[in-house]
Coordinates of C-alpha atoms in Angstrom, one line a residue:
Chain B
M1416 CA 98.2 126.8 95.7
T1417 CA 101.2 126.0 93.8
E1418 CA 101.6 124.4 90.6
T1419 CA 102.4 120.1 90.5
A1420 CA 102.3 117.5 88.7
I1421 CA 103.8 113.4 88.5
V1422 CA 106.5 114.0 86.3
G1423 CA 108.1 110.4 87.3
S1424 CA 107.0 106.9 87.2
A1425 CA 108.4 103.4 88.1
V1426 CA 106.5 100.0 89.6
V1427 CA 108.6 96.4 89.1
P1428 CA 106.4 93.7 87.5
N1429 CA 104.9 92.2 89.1
G1430 CA 105.4 88.8 90.1
I1431 CA 107.4 86.6 93.7
Y1432 CA 110.7 88.1 95.2
A1433 CA 113.8 87.0 96.8
Q1434 CA 114.5 90.9 96.8
P1435 CA 113.6 92.2 100.2
D1436 CA 111.2 95.4 99.9
D1437 CA 114.3 97.8 100.5
D1438 CA 116.2 96.8 98.1
L1439 CA 113.0 97.4 95.5
L1440 CA 112.2 100.6 97.0
V1441 CA 116.0 102.0 96.0
R1442 CA 115.5 100.8 92.7
C1443 CA 112.1 102.7 92.3
V1444 CA 112.7 106.1 93.9
V1445 CA 115.9 106.0 91.0
D1446 CA 114.0 104.9 87.6
A1447 CA 110.6 107.1 88.5
A1448 CA 113.5 110.1 89.7
R1449 CA 114.8 109.0 85.9
D1450 CA 111.8 109.4 84.7
G1451 CA 110.6 112.8 85.3
A1452 CA 113.9 114.3 84.8
V1453 CA 114.5 115.1 88.4
R1454 CA 117.6 115.4 90.0
K1455 CA 118.4 113.3 93.7
E1456 CA 119.2 117.2 95.5
E1457 CA 115.0 117.8 94.0
I1458 CA 113.7 115.4 96.8
G1459 CA 112.9 117.5 99.7
A1460 CA 110.9 114.9 101.1
L1461 CA 110.2 111.3 100.8
I1462 CA 106.8 109.7 101.9
S1463 CA 106.8 105.7 102.6
M1464 CA 103.7 103.8 103.4
T1465 CA 104.6 102.3 106.0
P1466 CA 105.3 98.8 105.8
R1467 CA 104.1 95.8 106.3
A1468 CA 104.5 93.0 109.9
H1469 CA 105.9 90.7 107.4
T1470 CA 109.0 94.1 106.5
Y1471 CA 112.8 92.4 108.6
Q1472 CA 113.8 96.5 108.0
Q1473 CA 112.3 98.6 110.6
Y1474 CA 112.3 102.5 110.8
Q1475 CA 112.9 101.3 106.8
T1476 CA 111.5 105.6 105.8
Q1477 CA 115.1 106.6 107.5
H1478 CA 117.0 103.2 106.3
V1479 CA 116.0 103.9 102.6
S1480 CA 115.9 107.5 102.7
S1481 CA 120.1 107.1 104.3
R1482 CA 120.4 104.2 101.3
L1483 CA 119.4 106.8 98.7
G1484 CA 121.8 109.4 99.7
L1485 CA 118.9 111.9 100.3
K1486 CA 118.8 115.0 102.8
V1487 CA 115.0 116.5 102.5
Q1488 CA 113.1 118.7 104.6
T1489 CA 110.6 115.6 105.8
L1490 CA 110.2 111.5 106.4
C1491 CA 106.5 111.0 107.4
E1492 CA 104.6 107.9 106.9
F1493 CA 100.7 106.7 105.3
E1494 CA 99.0 104.0 106.1
L1495 CA 99.7 101.0 103.2
S1496 CA 95.9 101.2 102.1
A1497 CA 94.4 102.5 99.2
L1498 CA 93.8 105.4 101.3
G1499 CA 96.3 105.8 103.0
M1500 CA 97.9 105.7 98.8
C1501 CA 95.6 108.4 97.9
N1502 CA 96.3 111.0 100.9
A1503 CA 100.5 110.4 100.4
L1504 CA 99.2 112.0 97.0
S1505 CA 97.6 115.3 98.6
H1506 CA 99.8 115.2 100.7
A1507 CA 102.4 115.6 98.6
A1508 CA 101.1 118.5 96.7
H1509 CA 99.9 119.9 100.4
L1510 CA 104.0 119.2 101.1
I1511 CA 105.4 121.2 97.9
D1512 CA 102.7 124.3 98.5
D1513 CA 103.6 125.0 101.6
R1514 CA 107.5 124.4 101.8
N1515 CA 108.2 125.3 98.5
I1516 CA 109.4 121.9 98.2
P1517 CA 110.6 120.9 94.0
A1518 CA 109.8 117.7 94.5
V1519 CA 108.5 114.6 96.6
A1520 CA 108.5 110.9 96.2
I1521 CA 105.7 108.3 97.2
M1522 CA 107.8 105.0 98.0
G1523 CA 104.4 101.9 98.4
C1524 CA 105.9 97.6 98.5
S1525 CA 104.0 95.3 99.4
R1526 CA 105.6 91.5 99.5
E1527 CA 102.7 88.7 99.4
S1528 CA 104.9 85.9 98.8
T1529 CA 106.2 86.4 102.5
V1530 CA 102.9 85.9 104.4
P1531 CA 101.6 82.5 103.8
T1532 CA 97.8 81.6 102.6
S1533 CA 96.7 80.4 104.7
E1534 CA 98.1 83.7 107.6
F1535 CA 96.4 85.5 105.2
F1536 CA 92.8 84.5 106.0
G1537 CA 93.3 82.6 109.3
N1538 CA 94.8 85.5 110.7
R1539 CA 94.7 88.6 108.8
T1540 CA 91.1 89.4 106.5
A1541 CA 89.5 87.6 109.6
R1542 CA 90.7 90.8 111.7
T1543 CA 89.7 93.4 108.9
S1544 CA 86.2 93.4 109.2
D1545 CA 84.2 93.3 113.1
A1546 CA 87.3 91.1 115.2
S1547 CA 84.5 89.0 117.3
F1548 CA 81.0 89.1 115.3
I1549 CA 82.4 88.7 112.0
G1550 CA 85.6 87.3 111.6
P1551 CA 85.1 84.3 113.8
F1552 CA 83.0 82.8 111.2
G1553 CA 85.1 82.6 108.8
M1554 CA 84.2 86.0 107.0
T1555 CA 87.0 86.9 103.6
P1556 CA 87.4 89.8 101.4
M1557 CA 85.9 87.7 98.7
S1558 CA 83.5 86.4 101.2
W1559 CA 81.2 89.7 101.9
N1560 CA 81.7 90.4 98.4
A1561 CA 80.2 86.7 97.1
L1562 CA 77.4 87.0 99.7
G1563 CA 77.0 91.0 96.9
A1564 CA 77.3 88.5 94.7
R1565 CA 74.5 86.4 95.2
Q1566 CA 72.5 89.3 96.7
M1567 CA 73.1 91.3 93.0
M1568 CA 71.8 88.1 90.8
A1569 CA 68.7 87.1 93.4
D1570 CA 68.1 90.6 93.2
G1571 CA 67.7 90.3 88.8
E1572 CA 70.9 92.6 88.1
A1573 CA 73.8 90.5 87.2
T1574 CA 74.7 86.8 86.0
E1575 CA 77.4 84.5 86.9
A1576 CA 78.6 85.1 82.9
D1577 CA 78.8 88.4 83.1
F1578 CA 81.1 88.0 86.1
A1579 CA 82.9 85.5 84.0
D1580 CA 82.8 88.1 81.1
V1581 CA 84.9 90.8 83.8
S1582 CA 87.6 88.0 84.6
V1583 CA 87.1 87.3 80.4
R1584 CA 88.1 91.1 79.5
L1585 CA 91.0 91.8 81.8
R1586 CA 92.9 88.7 81.2
R1587 CA 92.9 89.8 77.7
Q1588 CA 93.6 93.5 78.3
A1589 CA 96.9 92.1 80.4
I1590 CA 98.9 89.9 77.4
D1591 CA 100.4 93.4 75.8
N1592 CA 101.2 94.5 79.9
P1593 CA 104.6 94.5 80.3
F1594 CA 104.7 94.4 84.6
A1595 CA 101.1 92.2 84.7
Y1596 CA 101.7 88.5 86.5
F1597 CA 99.4 86.6 84.3
R1598 CA 99.6 87.1 80.1
K1599 CA 97.3 84.5 79.0
A1600 CA 93.6 84.7 77.3
V1601 CA 90.7 82.8 78.9
T1602 CA 87.5 82.4 78.1
R1603 CA 83.9 82.5 79.6
E1604 CA 83.7 78.6 79.8
E1605 CA 87.5 78.1 81.3
V1606 CA 86.1 81.2 84.3
L1607 CA 82.8 78.9 85.0
A1608 CA 85.0 76.2 85.4
S1609 CA 87.6 76.8 87.9
R1610 CA 87.0 76.4 90.8
M1611 CA 84.9 77.7 93.6
V1612 CA 86.4 79.4 96.0
S1613 CA 83.5 81.3 98.4
S1614 CA 80.3 80.3 96.0
P1615 CA 79.7 82.1 93.5
T1616 CA 82.9 83.5 92.5
R1617 CA 86.0 81.4 91.5
L1618 CA 89.5 80.1 91.1
L1619 CA 89.9 82.7 88.0
M1620 CA 87.2 85.7 89.2
V1621 CA 89.9 85.9 91.7
C1622 CA 92.8 87.9 92.2
P1623 CA 96.1 86.4 92.2
R1624 CA 98.2 87.3 95.3
T1625 CA 102.3 88.6 94.0
D1626 CA 104.7 90.9 95.3
G1627 CA 105.3 93.9 93.9
A1628 CA 106.2 98.2 94.8
G1629 CA 106.2 101.5 93.2
C1630 CA 106.9 105.2 92.9
I1631 CA 105.7 107.8 91.9
I1632 CA 107.2 111.8 91.8
V1633 CA 105.8 114.6 93.3
A1634 CA 107.2 117.8 91.3
R1635 CA 106.2 122.0 91.2
G1636 CA 105.1 123.2 87.8
D1637 CA 108.7 124.3 86.7
I1638 CA 110.9 120.5 87.2
A1639 CA 107.5 119.4 85.0
A1640 CA 107.7 122.2 82.1
R1641 CA 111.1 120.5 81.5
Q1642 CA 108.7 117.6 79.9
P1643 CA 105.9 118.9 79.8
A1644 CA 104.2 116.3 77.3
K1645 CA 105.2 113.9 80.1
A1646 CA 103.7 115.1 83.4
I1647 CA 100.3 114.5 85.2
V1648 CA 98.4 116.7 87.0
H1649 CA 95.7 115.7 89.9
K1650 CA 92.9 117.9 88.4
A1651 CA 90.5 117.0 91.9
Q1652 CA 89.9 114.3 95.0
G1653 CA 86.8 112.9 95.6
M1654 CA 86.2 110.6 98.7
A1655 CA 83.8 108.8 101.0
H1656 CA 82.9 106.3 103.0
D1657 CA 79.6 104.7 104.4
G1658 CA 80.2 104.4 107.7
D1659 CA 79.0 100.9 107.0
N1660 CA 81.5 98.6 107.3
I1661 CA 81.4 94.5 105.5
I1662 CA 77.6 94.4 107.3
P1663 CA 75.4 97.1 107.2
E1664 CA 74.0 96.3 110.6
R1665 CA 70.6 97.7 109.9
A1666 CA 68.5 95.6 108.1
G1667 CA 67.3 96.1 104.7
R1668 CA 70.5 97.7 103.4
S1669 CA 72.1 96.2 99.8
M1670 CA 75.3 93.9 100.0
W1671 CA 76.2 95.5 96.4
A1672 CA 75.4 98.9 96.4
I1673 CA 78.0 100.1 97.7
P1674 CA 77.2 104.2 98.3
A1675 CA 80.3 105.4 98.7
A1676 CA 81.5 105.4 95.3
T1677 CA 78.7 106.8 94.6
T1678 CA 78.9 109.2 96.7
A1679 CA 82.8 109.8 96.0
I1680 CA 82.6 110.4 92.5
H1681 CA 80.1 112.7 92.2
D1682 CA 82.8 114.7 94.4
A1683 CA 85.4 114.1 92.5
F1684 CA 83.2 115.3 89.1
E1685 CA 81.4 118.0 90.6
R1686 CA 85.5 119.4 91.7
S1687 CA 86.5 118.9 88.0
G1688 CA 83.9 119.5 86.1
L1689 CA 84.1 116.9 84.5
G1690 CA 81.7 114.2 83.8
H1691 CA 81.0 109.9 82.7
S1692 CA 81.8 111.3 79.5
D1693 CA 84.8 113.3 79.5
I1694 CA 87.1 110.6 81.2
D1695 CA 89.2 107.9 78.9
V1696 CA 90.6 105.3 80.9
I1697 CA 90.4 104.1 84.4
E1698 CA 91.7 102.4 86.3
P1699 CA 89.9 100.4 89.4
W1700 CA 90.6 98.7 92.7
I1701 CA 89.2 95.9 92.0
P1702 CA 90.1 92.0 93.8
F1703 CA 86.9 89.8 92.6
A1704 CA 85.2 90.1 88.7
P1705 CA 81.5 90.7 90.6
L1706 CA 83.0 93.6 92.7
E1707 CA 84.0 95.9 89.9
V1708 CA 80.0 95.1 88.3
M1709 CA 79.6 96.7 91.3
V1710 CA 81.5 99.5 91.9
M1711 CA 80.4 100.5 87.9
R1712 CA 76.8 100.6 88.6
A1713 CA 77.5 102.2 91.6
M1714 CA 79.8 105.0 90.0
G1715 CA 76.8 105.5 87.0
F1716 CA 78.6 103.7 84.0
P1717 CA 76.3 101.9 82.0
R1718 CA 75.9 98.1 81.9
N1719 CA 77.7 97.7 78.9
Y1720 CA 80.5 99.7 80.6
G1721 CA 83.4 97.5 79.2
E1722 CA 82.8 97.6 75.9
T1723 CA 82.2 101.7 75.5
Y1724 CA 84.3 102.2 78.6
C1725 CA 88.6 101.5 78.3
V1726 CA 88.7 100.4 82.6
S1727 CA 91.3 98.4 83.6
P1728 CA 93.9 98.7 80.6
S1729 CA 96.7 96.9 82.5
G1730 CA 94.4 94.0 83.5
G1731 CA 94.2 95.5 86.7
P1732 CA 94.5 93.1 89.8
I1733 CA 92.9 90.6 88.6
A1734 CA 95.0 89.8 86.1
R1735 CA 98.1 92.3 86.5
G1736 CA 98.0 90.8 89.8
Y1737 CA 97.3 91.3 93.5
P1738 CA 100.7 93.1 95.9
L1739 CA 97.3 94.0 97.7
L1740 CA 98.5 97.8 99.0
A1741 CA 101.0 98.5 97.3
T1742 CA 98.2 98.5 94.1
G1743 CA 97.8 102.2 94.0
F1744 CA 101.4 101.9 92.8
Y1745 CA 99.9 99.9 89.5
N1746 CA 97.0 101.9 89.1
W1747 CA 98.8 105.4 88.7
H1748 CA 101.5 104.0 86.6
E1749 CA 98.9 102.9 84.2
I1750 CA 97.1 106.9 84.2
V1751 CA 100.8 107.8 83.3
Q1752 CA 101.5 105.3 80.7
Q1753 CA 97.4 106.1 78.8
L1754 CA 97.9 109.9 79.8
R1755 CA 101.5 110.1 78.1
G1756 CA 100.8 108.4 75.5
H1757 CA 102.9 105.5 75.8
A1758 CA 100.9 102.9 76.7
G1759 CA 101.9 100.7 73.4
P1760 CA 99.2 98.1 72.2
R1761 CA 97.1 99.3 75.5
Q1762 CA 96.9 102.6 74.0
K1763 CA 93.8 104.4 74.3
D1764 CA 93.8 106.6 71.6
G1765 CA 93.6 110.7 72.5
A1766 CA 92.9 109.8 75.7
R1767 CA 92.7 113.0 77.6
F1768 CA 91.3 112.1 81.3
A1769 CA 92.3 109.4 83.6
M1770 CA 90.4 108.0 86.7
A1771 CA 92.0 105.4 89.3
V1772 CA 89.3 104.3 91.5
S1773 CA 90.4 103.6 95.0
E1774 CA 87.7 101.4 96.4
T1775 CA 87.9 98.4 99.3
G1776 CA 84.2 96.9 98.2
N1777 CA 82.0 96.8 101.7
Y1778 CA 84.8 98.3 104.3
N1779 CA 82.7 100.6 101.5
E1780 CA 85.0 103.6 101.7
C1781 CA 86.0 105.0 97.8
V1782 CA 88.5 107.4 96.5
V1783 CA 88.3 109.1 92.9
D1784 CA 91.1 111.0 91.7
I1785 CA 91.3 112.4 88.5
F1786 CA 94.1 113.1 86.5
A1787 CA 94.9 115.0 83.2
R1788 CA 97.9 116.1 81.2
Y1789 CA 100.0 119.0 82.3
D1790 CA 100.1 120.4 78.8
G1791 CA 96.2 119.4 78.5
S1792 CA 96.5 118.0 75.3
C1793 CA 95.8 114.3 74.1
G1794 CA 97.8 111.3 74.9
R1795 CA 97.6 108.9 71.3
R1796 CA 99.0 106.2 70.3
Chain Y
M748 CA 74.0 123.8 148.2
H749 CA 76.6 122.0 146.4
A750 CA 78.8 124.1 144.2
M751 CA 79.5 123.3 140.6
P752 CA 82.9 121.6 140.8
T753 CA 85.6 124.1 139.0
E754 CA 87.0 122.6 134.6
H755 CA 89.8 121.1 137.3
E756 CA 87.9 119.5 139.8
A757 CA 86.1 118.0 136.6
L758 CA 88.7 116.7 134.7
E759 CA 89.9 115.2 137.9
N760 CA 86.4 113.8 138.1
Y761 CA 86.7 112.2 134.7
A762 CA 90.2 110.7 135.1
E763 CA 88.2 109.0 138.0
N764 CA 85.6 107.3 136.6
V765 CA 87.8 105.9 133.3
K766 CA 90.4 104.0 136.6
A767 CA 87.5 103.0 137.9
R768 CA 85.8 101.8 134.5
E769 CA 89.1 100.1 133.7
D770 CA 89.9 98.3 137.3
A771 CA 85.7 96.7 137.0
A772 CA 87.4 95.4 132.4
R773 CA 90.7 94.1 134.3
E774 CA 88.4 91.8 136.4
L775 CA 85.9 91.1 133.1
L776 CA 88.6 90.2 131.1
A777 CA 89.8 87.7 133.4
Q778 CA 86.4 86.2 133.4
H779 CA 86.5 86.6 129.6
K780 CA 89.4 84.7 129.3
E781 CA 88.6 81.4 131.6
V782 CA 85.5 80.9 129.2
W783 CA 87.1 82.2 125.7
G784 CA 90.5 81.7 126.2
E785 CA 92.5 85.0 124.1
G786 CA 89.5 85.1 122.0
P787 CA 88.1 85.3 119.3
P788 CA 85.6 86.5 120.5
Y789 CA 88.1 90.0 121.7
F790 CA 87.3 91.4 124.6
S791 CA 85.1 94.4 125.3
L792 CA 82.8 95.9 128.3
G793 CA 80.8 96.9 124.9
T794 CA 80.2 93.3 124.9
E795 CA 80.8 90.7 127.8
K796 CA 77.8 90.7 129.2
F797 CA 76.5 89.1 125.3
W798 CA 79.2 87.0 125.1
R799 CA 78.2 85.1 128.9
A800 CA 74.6 85.4 127.9
L801 CA 75.7 82.8 125.2
A802 CA 77.6 80.6 126.4
A803 CA 75.6 80.2 128.9
G804 CA 72.6 79.4 125.3
K805 CA 71.1 82.6 125.0
F806 CA 70.7 84.7 122.3
Y807 CA 70.1 88.7 122.6
L808 CA 70.5 91.8 120.8
A809 CA 71.4 95.1 122.5
R810 CA 69.4 98.0 123.3
C811 CA 70.4 101.5 124.3
G812 CA 69.3 102.9 128.0
H813 CA 68.9 106.4 126.8
C814 CA 67.3 106.0 123.4
G815 CA 65.5 102.7 123.4
H816 CA 67.9 101.5 120.1
V817 CA 67.9 98.1 119.3
H818 CA 71.3 97.1 116.8
F819 CA 73.5 94.2 117.4
P820 CA 76.6 93.6 117.9
P821 CA 76.3 95.3 121.6
R822 CA 78.0 98.1 121.3
V823 CA 79.9 100.9 123.5
V824 CA 78.4 104.2 122.2
C825 CA 75.3 104.0 121.0
P826 CA 75.8 105.1 116.9
E827 CA 73.1 106.5 117.3
C828 CA 72.2 109.1 120.2
W829 CA 76.0 108.2 121.7
A830 CA 75.0 107.8 125.2
K831 CA 76.9 105.6 126.7
D832 CA 75.3 103.0 128.1
A833 CA 74.6 101.0 124.8
S834 CA 74.9 97.1 125.8
Q835 CA 71.6 96.3 128.0
L836 CA 70.6 93.1 126.5
Q837 CA 67.3 92.9 125.0
V838 CA 65.3 89.8 124.3
T839 CA 64.6 89.5 120.6
S840 CA 62.4 86.4 118.4
A841 CA 65.6 85.6 116.8
V842 CA 62.6 85.3 113.6
G843 CA 64.3 87.0 110.2
T844 CA 64.6 86.3 106.8
L845 CA 67.8 84.9 104.6
I846 CA 68.7 87.7 102.8
T847 CA 72.0 86.4 100.9
F848 CA 74.3 82.9 101.7
T849 CA 77.6 81.7 100.6
D850 CA 79.7 78.6 100.5
L851 CA 82.9 78.9 102.0
H852 CA 85.7 76.7 100.5
V853 CA 88.8 78.8 101.1
T854 CA 88.7 80.4 104.4
S855 CA 90.0 80.4 108.4
P856 CA 92.3 77.3 108.8
A857 CA 90.6 77.4 112.5
L858 CA 86.9 76.5 110.1
K859 CA 88.9 74.1 107.9
S860 CA 87.6 70.8 109.2
L861 CA 83.4 72.4 108.3
A862 CA 84.1 73.7 105.0
P863 CA 82.3 74.4 103.2
L864 CA 80.2 76.6 105.6
R865 CA 77.2 78.2 104.5
L866 CA 78.1 81.4 105.6
A867 CA 74.0 84.1 105.9
I868 CA 73.0 87.8 106.3
V869 CA 69.4 86.8 108.5
D870 CA 67.3 90.0 108.6
L871 CA 65.9 90.0 112.2
D872 CA 62.5 91.4 112.6
E873 CA 63.0 93.3 114.8
G874 CA 65.7 95.3 112.1
V875 CA 68.7 94.3 112.5
R876 CA 71.2 92.1 110.4
V877 CA 73.2 89.3 111.8
L878 CA 75.8 87.1 110.2
T879 CA 76.0 84.0 110.7
W880 CA 76.7 80.0 109.1
L881 CA 73.4 78.9 108.0
R882 CA 73.4 75.0 109.3
G883 CA 71.2 71.7 110.1
N884 CA 68.3 70.7 107.8
G885 CA 66.9 72.7 104.6
A886 CA 70.3 74.9 104.8
E887 CA 71.4 73.1 101.6
E888 CA 68.3 73.9 99.7
A889 CA 67.9 78.0 101.1
E890 CA 67.4 80.5 99.1
P891 CA 67.2 84.2 99.6
G892 CA 64.0 85.5 101.4
R893 CA 62.8 82.2 103.4
R894 CA 62.5 82.9 106.7
C895 CA 65.4 81.4 109.3
R896 CA 66.1 81.3 113.3
I897 CA 68.9 82.6 115.2
V898 CA 69.8 79.5 117.8
V899 CA 72.9 78.7 120.0
E900 CA 74.7 75.7 119.2
E901 CA 78.0 74.2 120.1
V902 CA 80.6 74.3 117.1
L903 CA 83.4 73.1 117.4
G904 CA 84.1 73.1 120.9
R905 CA 82.1 76.6 121.9
N906 CA 78.0 78.0 121.6
W907 CA 78.3 80.2 118.4
F908 CA 74.9 82.1 117.4
T909 CA 74.0 80.7 114.3
A910 CA 71.0 80.4 111.2
R911 CA 69.2 77.3 111.3
A912 CA 65.9 77.1 108.4
V913 CA 62.5 77.7 110.0

């Protein structure tokens, strides 16, 4: 297998954008290529996350490629989702190995501001679970997570204060992130006094829906060697789907256990030869505070993980913002900055190994990606 | 004695069966739309009998005609043995235990007039799980562990299955 690394990364700040998807994407591709010292002619493949329904520009991958003046061997699309992004990352490495392509650009954009909240809850999220037997009852992603949160409380495994403290920590960590939507601290009391959205989940335990876009450049080893202190190696990927989707059909199954996360992290550790204590930074895909408690527990981290591990130094979706399906680019971007030692006040000293957790809660699928510095050293402040 | 069909004849028979099933499905789809409109619930061969019964005021589980696996919601294919007659209706006690619930304050615009709605998971004694609304007397005080019964009631002009605290 040819040696590959992530050499460049770029995202736009979380926000509400008037610019169309393709404008945001072309800027991200150029910025990521410049970040990785990759020339336009070296990009031999462009992978796009399939545009969402709101996107005006159809055949966007070809359109962006043309606007950038690229001449590539391969154009392809992956579903704009947690799984799609992780599959795109693996596919980029395969393209480089199979076709000897010097560099591959992976790009994606999600503009939530173009989808009114009423449509989001009325039409879209209702059909992501069973569209006939679950959706009509008003189920939203917040609700299935809240069902698990209530059961976790009834089982004596967590309290409302535990969930509130997740938001407090994430908002504090996002203060120093220039790409975050919320850069102001909140207190536990403020979180617990905020409006109830799906009990026991309150407004400040939920991510803000934002617009965002990003690009990473995956390249051959000879290109990575140009800037070895900036290149990041994808060490291992673990993946699982547990079979149950949103509501387990058999009685007795837990609503908060998330077995896919347990399986995926074991898979990733087995493939990488690493363990919990090796991981310096974790960036999970977590839109609701109770879900962080569930996922970290499912992955085998201690109850006080927020104090003993560096979890979501970027603020995560709850503070950083949630351009729903482009979230993976923001998790990767934070990991790239942390492993390079470029995260400023957010920097985890000595960061050597980082983990992106792309899990989807009760959809019960999870991908764990482990990254390391290309030159094997530590990213220090 | 019948000769075994050739590979090609078997594929011809398979294609004919698919077409015949599709013809039947089109007739059922038209009937489904007469009751439910464009949905939800959306039309499926696996669930059509269930929704017809519900419209008539009856709640059933589903059973595989091959291995007997009782499940909910009804399926086209049995999730246990993959037999294709998984959607037989199964009479149920409709009694079970409240596992967890959430009060929906933010939900679909179609349900806004009913908010906050109590969304609940009930594990029936037959070993299957049902997601529904918990309504009626005692719903507000119900805690996990409370016994519940699944009933059929009209909500917003349609018959749905809902849970009542027992």
